[in-house]
Short mmCIF file of C-alpha atoms and ligand atoms in Angstrom, two decimals:
data_model
loop_
_atom_site.label_atom_id
_atom_site.label_comp_id
_atom_site.label_asym_id
_atom_site.label_seq_id
_atom_site.Cartn_x
_atom_site.Cartn_y
_atom_site.Cartn_z
CA MET A 1 0.00 -0.02 0.00
CA SER A 2 1.46 3.29 -1.04
CA GLU A 3 -0.24 5.07 1.85
CA ASN A 4 2.25 3.53 4.21
CA ARG A 5 5.09 5.40 2.63
CA ALA A 6 3.32 8.76 2.48
CA PRO A 7 5.21 11.26 4.64
CA SER A 8 3.34 11.46 7.91
CA PRO A 9 2.98 15.27 8.13
CA ARG A 10 0.28 14.84 5.49
CA GLU A 11 -1.69 12.60 7.80
CA GLN A 12 -4.56 14.44 9.46
CA TRP A 13 -7.56 13.85 11.72
CA GLY A 14 -10.80 13.65 9.76
CA SER A 15 -12.31 16.47 11.79
CA SER A 16 -11.84 18.40 14.98
CA THR A 17 -14.27 15.96 16.64
CA GLY A 18 -12.01 13.13 15.67
CA PHE A 19 -9.06 14.92 17.19
CA VAL A 20 -10.92 15.70 20.44
CA LEU A 21 -12.19 12.08 20.71
CA ALA A 22 -8.68 10.71 20.24
CA THR A 23 -7.20 13.07 22.85
CA ILE A 24 -9.98 12.23 25.34
CA GLY A 25 -9.25 8.61 24.50
CA SER A 26 -5.66 9.18 25.48
CA ALA A 27 -6.58 10.95 28.71
CA VAL A 28 -9.29 8.54 29.81
CA GLY A 29 -7.59 5.36 30.84
CA ILE A 30 -6.66 3.08 33.67
CA GLY A 31 -5.70 6.27 35.49
CA ASN A 32 -9.33 7.41 35.66
CA ILE A 33 -10.75 4.19 36.90
CA TRP A 34 -8.08 2.20 38.73
CA ARG A 35 -5.68 4.95 39.82
CA PHE A 36 -8.18 7.74 40.54
CA SER A 37 -10.38 5.59 42.73
CA TYR A 38 -7.59 4.44 44.98
CA VAL A 39 -5.76 7.78 45.12
CA ALA A 40 -9.05 9.47 46.02
CA GLY A 41 -9.74 6.69 48.55
CA GLU A 42 -6.38 7.18 50.22
CA ASN A 43 -6.60 10.99 50.29
CA GLY A 44 -9.94 11.82 51.83
CA GLY A 45 -12.48 11.35 49.04
CA GLY A 46 -14.40 14.60 48.54
CA ALA A 47 -11.53 16.67 49.87
CA PHE A 48 -9.32 15.17 47.24
CA LEU A 49 -11.83 16.01 44.53
CA ILE A 50 -11.65 19.74 45.31
CA VAL A 51 -7.89 19.87 45.26
CA TYR A 52 -7.90 17.74 42.15
CA GLY A 53 -10.21 20.21 40.39
CA PHE A 54 -7.83 23.08 41.12
CA SER A 55 -4.84 21.04 40.00
CA VAL A 56 -6.49 20.32 36.64
CA LEU A 57 -7.50 23.95 36.19
CA LEU A 58 -4.28 25.69 37.25
CA VAL A 59 -1.60 23.20 36.22
CA GLY A 60 -3.11 20.56 33.89
CA LEU A 61 -5.16 22.65 31.49
CA PRO A 62 -2.45 25.28 30.82
CA ILE A 63 0.02 22.53 29.97
CA VAL A 64 -2.46 20.76 27.68
CA ILE A 65 -2.94 24.04 25.78
CA GLY A 66 0.85 24.56 25.76
CA GLU A 67 1.48 21.12 24.34
CA MET A 68 -1.19 21.59 21.69
CA ALA A 69 0.22 24.95 20.63
CA LEU A 70 3.72 23.45 20.37
CA GLY A 71 2.38 20.50 18.36
CA ARG A 72 0.44 22.64 15.94
CA ARG A 73 3.41 24.91 15.17
CA GLY A 74 5.98 22.07 15.19
CA ALA A 75 3.70 20.07 12.91
CA ALA A 76 5.81 16.95 13.02
CA ASP A 77 6.65 15.01 16.16
CA ALA A 78 7.78 15.46 19.76
CA VAL A 79 11.43 15.98 18.87
CA ALA A 80 10.77 18.55 16.16
CA ALA A 81 8.37 20.49 18.40
CA PHE A 82 11.31 21.52 20.63
CA ALA A 83 14.16 21.41 18.11
CA ARG A 84 12.73 23.11 15.06
CA ASP A 85 13.73 26.63 16.08
CA MET A 86 17.24 25.88 17.35
CA PRO A 87 18.41 22.56 15.92
CA ARG A 88 21.78 22.80 17.68
CA SER A 89 20.65 23.75 21.16
CA PRO A 90 20.18 21.20 23.97
CA TRP A 91 16.43 21.51 23.33
CA ARG A 92 16.90 18.90 20.67
CA TYR A 93 17.02 16.32 23.48
CA ALA A 94 13.77 17.48 25.11
CA GLY A 95 11.55 15.55 22.75
CA TRP A 96 13.52 12.40 23.30
CA VAL A 97 12.68 12.55 27.02
CA ALA A 98 9.06 12.21 25.97
CA VAL A 99 9.71 9.54 23.37
CA LEU A 100 11.63 7.42 25.87
CA GLY A 101 9.08 8.20 28.60
CA CYS A 102 6.16 7.00 26.48
CA VAL A 103 7.84 3.64 25.79
CA LEU A 104 8.55 3.26 29.50
CA ILE A 105 4.99 4.13 30.53
CA LEU A 106 3.69 1.78 27.85
CA SER A 107 5.85 -1.01 29.25
CA PHE A 108 4.21 -1.11 32.69
CA TYR A 109 0.82 0.34 31.70
CA ALA A 110 0.35 -2.52 29.26
CA VAL A 111 0.96 -4.98 32.09
CA VAL A 112 -2.06 -3.66 34.03
CA ALA A 113 -4.01 -3.44 30.76
CA GLY A 114 -3.14 -7.12 30.28
CA TRP A 115 -4.56 -8.00 33.72
CA SER A 116 -7.68 -6.18 32.78
CA LEU A 117 -8.00 -8.06 29.49
CA LYS A 118 -7.54 -11.34 31.39
CA TYR A 119 -10.32 -10.40 33.84
CA PHE A 120 -12.55 -9.28 30.96
CA THR A 121 -12.19 -12.55 29.08
CA GLY A 122 -12.64 -14.41 32.34
CA ALA A 123 -15.82 -12.49 33.08
CA VAL A 124 -17.19 -13.26 29.62
CA SER A 125 -16.30 -16.94 29.68
CA GLY A 126 -17.38 -17.39 33.26
CA ALA A 127 -13.95 -18.55 34.49
CA LEU A 128 -13.63 -15.45 36.66
CA TRP A 129 -16.80 -16.30 38.56
CA LYS A 130 -15.69 -19.86 39.34
CA ALA A 131 -12.52 -18.60 41.00
CA ALA A 132 -14.50 -17.14 43.85
CA SER A 133 -14.42 -20.00 46.31
CA GLU A 134 -10.83 -19.25 47.19
CA GLY A 135 -11.50 -15.49 47.13
CA TYR A 136 -10.10 -13.00 44.67
CA GLY A 137 -7.11 -12.10 46.79
CA GLY A 138 -5.62 -15.51 46.13
CA TYR A 139 -6.84 -15.53 42.50
CA TYR A 140 -5.20 -12.17 41.76
CA ARG A 141 -1.93 -12.92 43.51
CA GLU A 142 -1.61 -16.32 41.88
CA PHE A 143 -2.23 -14.79 38.47
CA ILE A 144 0.23 -11.93 38.72
CA ALA A 145 2.88 -14.28 40.14
CA ASP A 146 2.54 -16.72 37.22
CA PRO A 147 5.73 -16.92 35.15
CA LEU A 148 3.94 -16.87 31.81
CA ALA A 149 0.34 -15.65 31.85
CA PRO A 150 0.92 -11.95 32.59
CA VAL A 151 3.53 -11.81 29.80
CA GLY A 152 1.03 -13.36 27.37
CA TRP A 153 -1.68 -10.84 28.27
CA LEU A 154 0.86 -8.01 28.03
CA PHE A 155 1.70 -9.21 24.55
CA ALA A 156 -1.96 -9.39 23.57
CA MET A 157 -2.64 -5.77 24.58
CA LEU A 158 0.46 -4.48 22.85
CA ALA A 159 -0.38 -6.40 19.69
CA LEU A 160 -3.85 -4.86 19.59
CA THR A 161 -2.35 -1.40 19.99
CA VAL A 162 0.24 -1.97 17.29
CA ILE A 163 -2.46 -3.11 14.86
CA ILE A 164 -4.51 0.03 15.45
CA VAL A 165 -1.58 2.49 15.32
CA ALA A 166 -0.25 0.76 12.20
CA GLY A 167 -3.59 1.60 10.58
CA GLY A 168 -2.74 5.30 10.64
CA ILE A 169 -4.05 8.45 12.27
CA ARG A 170 -7.42 8.66 10.59
CA ARG A 171 -8.09 5.06 9.69
CA GLY A 172 -6.54 3.48 12.77
CA ILE A 173 -6.51 5.72 15.85
CA GLU A 174 -9.46 7.94 14.96
CA VAL A 175 -11.74 5.07 13.90
CA ALA A 176 -10.94 3.08 17.04
CA ASN A 177 -11.68 6.08 19.26
CA ARG A 178 -14.92 6.87 17.42
CA ILE A 179 -16.12 3.36 18.22
CA LEU A 180 -14.74 2.89 21.71
CA MET A 181 -15.24 6.28 23.35
CA PRO A 182 -19.05 6.45 23.09
CA LEU A 183 -19.23 2.86 24.38
CA LEU A 184 -17.00 3.77 27.28
CA ALA A 185 -19.06 6.80 28.23
CA LEU A 186 -22.31 4.82 28.00
CA SER A 187 -21.11 1.89 30.09
CA ILE A 188 -19.63 3.99 32.90
CA VAL A 189 -22.87 5.95 33.19
CA VAL A 190 -24.93 2.73 33.24
CA LEU A 191 -22.66 1.31 35.95
CA ALA A 192 -22.92 4.50 38.03
CA ILE A 193 -26.71 4.46 37.85
CA TYR A 194 -26.81 0.78 38.75
CA SER A 195 -24.46 1.39 41.67
CA ALA A 196 -26.76 4.10 42.97
CA THR A 197 -29.61 1.63 43.27
CA LEU A 198 -27.72 -0.60 45.71
CA PRO A 199 -28.88 -0.31 49.33
CA GLY A 200 -26.37 1.65 51.36
CA SER A 201 -24.91 3.33 48.31
CA ALA A 202 -25.46 6.84 49.70
CA LYS A 203 -22.32 6.48 51.79
CA GLY A 204 -20.31 6.22 48.63
CA TRP A 205 -21.76 9.49 47.33
CA GLU A 206 -20.96 11.13 50.67
CA PHE A 207 -17.45 9.81 50.58
CA LEU A 208 -16.91 11.19 47.12
CA PHE A 209 -18.62 14.57 47.60
CA LEU A 210 -18.51 15.53 51.29
CA PRO A 211 -15.12 17.16 51.78
CA ASP A 212 -13.08 16.56 54.90
CA TRP A 213 -11.55 20.03 55.23
CA ASN A 214 -8.68 18.82 57.38
CA ALA A 215 -7.47 16.68 54.54
CA VAL A 216 -7.51 19.55 52.01
CA LEU A 217 -4.79 21.45 53.81
CA LYS A 218 -2.40 18.57 53.98
CA GLY A 219 0.52 18.84 51.54
CA ARG A 220 0.24 15.15 50.84
CA VAL A 221 -3.18 15.60 49.26
CA ILE A 222 -1.95 18.42 47.02
CA VAL A 223 1.03 16.40 45.86
CA ALA A 224 -1.19 13.39 45.18
CA ALA A 225 -3.68 15.55 43.28
CA ILE A 226 -1.11 17.14 41.01
CA GLY A 227 0.50 13.80 40.33
CA GLN A 228 -2.90 12.30 39.50
CA ALA A 229 -3.75 15.24 37.22
CA PHE A 230 -0.51 14.70 35.27
CA PHE A 231 -1.08 11.01 34.85
CA SER A 232 -4.78 11.21 34.15
CA LEU A 233 -4.57 13.97 31.57
CA GLY A 234 -1.45 12.34 30.18
CA ILE A 235 0.64 15.50 30.10
CA GLY A 236 4.41 15.88 29.93
CA MET A 237 4.99 13.08 27.47
CA ALA A 238 4.23 14.95 24.25
CA VAL A 239 0.99 13.11 23.56
CA PHE A 240 -0.85 16.36 22.86
CA ILE A 241 2.15 17.68 20.93
CA THR A 242 2.10 14.62 18.71
CA TYR A 243 -1.67 14.42 18.24
CA SER A 244 -1.83 18.17 17.52
CA ALA A 245 0.62 17.83 14.68
CA TYR A 246 -2.18 16.11 12.76
CA ILE A 247 -4.77 18.71 13.70
CA ALA A 248 -7.38 19.62 11.10
CA PRO A 249 -7.62 23.29 10.05
CA GLY A 250 -10.21 25.17 12.02
CA THR A 251 -9.77 23.17 15.22
CA ARG A 252 -9.88 25.52 18.19
CA ILE A 253 -7.20 24.54 20.66
CA PRO A 254 -8.57 26.27 23.81
CA ARG A 255 -11.95 24.74 23.27
CA ALA A 256 -10.53 21.29 22.58
CA ALA A 257 -8.29 21.47 25.68
CA ALA A 258 -11.18 22.54 27.92
CA THR A 259 -13.33 19.70 26.56
CA ILE A 260 -10.58 17.24 27.33
CA ALA A 261 -9.96 18.53 30.86
CA ILE A 262 -13.69 18.48 31.66
CA GLY A 263 -14.29 15.11 29.96
CA ASP A 264 -11.39 13.45 31.71
CA THR A 265 -12.40 14.75 35.13
CA LEU A 266 -16.07 13.89 34.63
CA PHE A 267 -15.12 10.42 33.60
CA ALA A 268 -13.05 9.91 36.73
CA VAL A 269 -15.88 11.21 38.94
CA VAL A 270 -18.52 9.03 37.27
CA ALA A 271 -16.15 6.06 37.59
CA GLY A 272 -15.90 6.96 41.29
CA LEU A 273 -19.69 7.00 41.40
CA ALA A 274 -19.76 3.53 39.90
CA ILE A 275 -17.18 2.16 42.27
CA PHE A 276 -17.53 3.76 45.73
CA PRO A 277 -21.26 3.26 46.34
CA ALA A 278 -20.81 -0.44 45.57
CA VAL A 279 -17.75 -0.62 47.78
CA PHE A 280 -19.67 0.93 50.69
CA ALA A 281 -22.82 -1.03 50.04
CA PHE A 282 -20.80 -4.17 50.58
CA GLY A 283 -18.89 -2.81 53.55
CA MET A 284 -15.51 -2.95 51.81
CA ASN A 285 -12.54 -0.68 52.30
CA PRO A 286 -12.46 2.26 49.87
CA ALA A 287 -8.77 2.84 50.48
CA ALA A 288 -7.76 -0.68 49.45
CA GLY A 289 -5.12 0.67 47.11
CA PRO A 290 -4.36 -0.70 43.67
CA GLU A 291 -6.05 -3.97 44.59
CA LEU A 292 -9.47 -2.29 44.62
CA ALA A 293 -10.18 -3.10 40.98
CA PHE A 294 -8.82 -6.64 40.90
CA ILE A 295 -9.71 -8.04 44.31
CA THR A 296 -12.45 -5.97 45.89
CA LEU A 297 -14.61 -5.31 42.85
CA PRO A 298 -14.87 -8.90 41.52
CA GLN A 299 -15.97 -9.97 44.96
CA ILE A 300 -18.69 -7.33 44.85
CA PHE A 301 -19.76 -8.28 41.33
CA LEU A 302 -20.20 -11.84 42.40
CA ALA A 303 -22.41 -10.85 45.32
CA MET A 304 -24.68 -8.34 43.63
CA PRO A 305 -27.72 -8.92 41.41
CA TYR A 306 -26.73 -8.86 37.72
CA GLY A 307 -23.20 -8.58 39.00
CA ARG A 308 -21.76 -10.76 36.27
CA ILE A 309 -23.07 -8.40 33.61
CA ALA A 310 -21.75 -5.45 35.60
CA GLY A 311 -18.40 -7.28 35.81
CA ILE A 312 -18.23 -7.82 32.07
CA MET A 313 -19.07 -4.12 31.53
CA PHE A 314 -16.53 -2.97 34.09
CA PHE A 315 -13.57 -4.99 32.86
CA GLY A 316 -14.53 -4.40 29.22
CA LEU A 317 -14.54 -0.70 30.00
CA LEU A 318 -11.21 -0.85 31.78
CA THR A 319 -9.60 -2.74 28.87
CA ALA A 320 -11.02 -0.42 26.23
CA ALA A 321 -9.99 2.69 28.17
CA ALA A 322 -6.49 1.29 28.50
CA LEU A 323 -6.34 0.52 24.78
CA THR A 324 -7.23 4.05 23.67
CA SER A 325 -4.53 5.41 26.03
CA MET A 326 -1.96 2.95 24.77
CA MET A 327 -2.55 4.17 21.22
CA SER A 328 -1.34 7.65 22.21
CA LEU A 329 1.62 6.28 24.13
CA LEU A 330 2.66 4.28 21.04
CA GLU A 331 2.02 7.08 18.56
CA VAL A 332 4.56 9.42 20.18
CA PRO A 333 7.60 7.18 19.51
CA VAL A 334 6.13 5.95 16.22
CA ALA A 335 5.80 9.52 14.95
CA SER A 336 9.41 10.21 15.87
CA VAL A 337 10.67 7.04 14.22
CA LEU A 338 8.64 7.88 11.11
CA HIS A 339 10.23 11.31 10.89
CA ARG A 340 13.73 10.19 11.53
CA SER A 341 14.00 7.05 9.42
CA ARG A 342 12.81 5.55 6.18
CA LEU A 343 10.59 3.05 7.95
CA GLY A 344 6.91 3.01 7.09
CA ARG A 345 4.23 3.43 9.74
CA ARG A 346 3.53 -0.28 9.98
CA LEU A 347 7.14 -1.26 10.64
CA ALA A 348 7.68 1.66 12.97
CA ALA A 349 4.66 0.55 15.03
CA ILE A 350 5.80 -3.09 15.14
CA LEU A 351 9.34 -2.16 16.16
CA THR A 352 8.31 0.26 18.88
CA GLY A 353 5.73 -2.26 20.11
CA CYS A 354 8.47 -4.87 20.38
CA VAL A 355 10.67 -2.56 22.41
CA ALA A 356 7.79 -1.83 24.79
CA PHE A 357 7.11 -5.58 25.05
CA VAL A 358 10.71 -6.42 25.91
CA LEU A 359 10.81 -3.60 28.47
CA GLY A 360 7.46 -4.72 29.83
CA ILE A 361 8.53 -8.31 30.56
CA PRO A 362 10.46 -7.47 33.75
CA SER A 363 7.47 -5.42 34.97
CA ALA A 364 5.07 -8.26 34.15
CA LEU A 365 7.23 -10.72 36.03
CA SER A 366 7.99 -8.49 38.95
CA PHE A 367 5.24 -10.02 41.07
CA GLY A 368 6.46 -13.54 40.53
CA LEU A 369 9.66 -14.79 38.94
CA LEU A 370 11.40 -11.46 39.50
CA SER A 371 9.82 -10.56 42.81
CA GLY A 372 13.25 -10.84 44.46
CA VAL A 373 14.71 -8.17 42.21
CA ARG A 374 14.72 -4.80 43.97
CA ILE A 375 15.80 -1.47 42.57
CA THR A 376 16.23 1.09 45.34
CA GLY A 377 13.97 -1.06 47.45
CA SER A 378 11.08 -1.39 44.95
CA SER A 379 9.98 -4.07 42.52
CA VAL A 380 10.74 -3.39 38.86
CA PHE A 381 7.08 -2.52 38.25
CA ASP A 382 6.94 -0.02 41.11
CA PHE A 383 10.32 1.44 40.21
CA VAL A 384 9.24 2.22 36.65
CA ASN A 385 5.74 3.29 37.73
CA HIS A 386 6.94 5.68 40.43
CA GLY A 387 9.97 6.88 38.50
CA VAL A 388 7.76 7.89 35.59
CA SER A 389 5.03 9.48 37.68
CA ASN A 390 7.31 11.23 40.17
CA TYR A 391 10.13 12.40 37.94
CA LEU A 392 9.65 11.90 34.20
CA LEU A 393 6.13 13.38 33.88
CA PRO A 394 7.02 16.48 35.95
CA LEU A 395 10.25 16.92 34.01
CA GLY A 396 8.34 16.72 30.72
CA GLY A 397 5.79 19.19 32.09
CA ILE A 398 8.44 21.68 33.10
CA LEU A 399 10.11 21.41 29.68
CA VAL A 400 6.79 22.35 28.03
CA CYS A 401 6.29 25.30 30.41
CA VAL A 402 9.81 26.64 29.93
CA TYR A 403 9.93 26.18 26.18
CA ALA A 404 6.47 27.56 25.49
CA GLY A 405 6.52 30.17 28.20
CA TRP A 406 10.09 31.44 28.21
CA VAL A 407 11.98 30.32 25.11
CA LEU A 408 9.47 31.10 22.40
CA SER A 409 8.27 34.64 22.00
CA ARG A 410 4.97 35.57 23.56
CA THR A 411 3.46 36.55 20.19
CA GLU A 412 4.43 33.26 18.66
CA ILE A 413 3.08 30.91 21.33
CA MET A 414 -0.04 33.01 21.81
CA SER A 415 -0.91 32.87 18.10
CA ALA A 416 -0.23 29.12 17.97
CA SER A 417 -2.59 28.62 20.90
CA GLY A 418 -5.36 30.63 19.31
CA LEU A 419 -5.66 32.78 22.45
CA SER A 420 -3.99 36.01 21.21
CA GLY A 421 -5.55 39.22 22.37
CA THR A 422 -7.90 37.67 24.94
CA ALA A 423 -7.95 37.97 28.72
CA ALA A 424 -8.09 34.17 28.88
CA GLY A 425 -4.87 34.19 26.85
CA VAL A 426 -3.05 36.39 29.39
CA THR A 427 -4.26 34.20 32.25
CA TRP A 428 -3.16 31.06 30.42
CA TYR A 429 0.25 32.54 29.60
CA TRP A 430 1.05 33.31 33.23
CA LEU A 431 -0.27 30.03 34.51
CA LEU A 432 2.00 28.26 32.02
CA ARG A 433 4.96 30.53 32.65
CA LEU A 434 4.86 30.74 36.43
CA VAL A 435 2.17 28.95 38.34
CA ALA A 436 2.47 25.51 36.70
CA PRO A 437 6.28 25.20 36.81
CA VAL A 438 6.44 26.46 40.41
CA MET A 439 3.77 23.99 41.49
CA ILE A 440 5.50 21.12 39.70
CA LEU A 441 8.82 22.03 41.27
CA LEU A 442 7.22 22.05 44.76
CA VAL A 443 5.74 18.63 44.12
CA VAL A 444 9.11 17.20 42.99
CA LEU A 445 10.91 18.75 45.95
CA ASP A 446 8.33 17.30 48.25
CA THR A 447 8.73 13.86 46.64
CA VAL A 448 12.47 13.85 47.15
CA GLY A 449 11.92 14.94 50.74
CA ALA A 450 13.50 18.36 50.39
CA LEU A 451 10.51 20.24 51.86
N1 LIG B 501 -3.94 9.28 30.79
C1 LIG B 501 -3.94 7.85 30.72
C2 LIG B 501 -4.68 7.31 31.94
O1 LIG B 501 -5.28 8.03 32.65
C3 LIG B 501 -2.52 7.28 30.63
C4 LIG B 501 -1.68 8.01 29.67
C5 LIG B 501 -1.88 8.11 28.30
C6 LIG B 501 -0.57 8.78 29.96
N2 LIG B 501 -0.94 8.89 27.75
C7 LIG B 501 -0.11 9.32 28.75
C8 LIG B 501 0.07 9.04 31.15
C9 LIG B 501 1.01 10.14 28.74
C10 LIG B 501 1.18 9.88 31.13
C11 LIG B 501 1.64 10.44 29.94
O2 LIG B 501 -4.72 6.14 32.15
#
């Protein structure tokens, strides 16, 4: 097919709706369902929600707009977005931080996505519901400790992602998002409504919406909220830069960015409304940590009326949400390979997918075969997971703020963002230039224990 060899700058989203759907697809992922629910659970529920809202508004949204503006004017890939103006300056390495970061995130993210696919197929076939006699704690731990199965499911998720990304921007990524995103939105709303009908569910609503003011003022909550905003929106790793390089003419960046920020947050809240009421209705612990989705929830599904259908919906949703996020994580390195080599899109996708698979194997095995391997005291999985969330994402975020806010001229970045001459533009510019980088710096300093 000749299309494969067409230079990728000519690729373009079919419409601005296609672009917005794909970016929401990138933002909405395991982070909104699995990570948000346990981070909120551990940080005071409703109190967390308020701090989270401010983090998205003051730090997340400005960086999304910044990335989009850089992508639109760079019009190629992550590396070019920073290096186009000064090819010989150290900025030429900035994009590579993101390219490398995306492959690393993909490597452990795909492991959890693989668990989710395994639970989904188990829920459909019924195997998941037979496991219950021993309880899901044992089921989950046995599965993640297996020397083969998690690697197989990791491979399956990566293969699906490679197939879609190899199909191209419009015919692969956009089509997949147009199909999956409406299904995702529908099933999470159905689950939230169903959850609300369970006796005792009101406690879950209270937990999510009634703020505990003491928790709001704790630094820990703010740090957790900003970290969650970064991961959930998917900023700092040039996803929006890369996707915006294919932007259709007439797409309004500020509007698209606001839609994404609102959509991503709403999705997390509705997911919380699906999960917490059920957790409370069954007297389970809302702060169960990462195990909430894989141990607590299956137990609940088994016990509630129509629970098996709810279980299929939930794990289907989790898998599909992970898949649309993985597409963005793969597209960033693929776009860079495409621009810097003679490889076609299909080969670039396969090669990058293979790298992510090889890197993912140690993460997939880190609960079993490699559980003895410790890097600075953590398992491989946790080391990559925390390293990315605590250092790489903030670093990527600061690079965007500094490049867009300080290196490029104000006129240039303003016009690329589509906010020139507006009061919103001035606010955005100063949030990007000052507020966001200072907040990120405080978070990183707090993480390393310097505060
Ligand atoms: N935002 C996705 C989620 O919530 C994960 C993700 C996709 C991501 N692209 C990213 C995280 C880029 C960090 C950087 O699950």
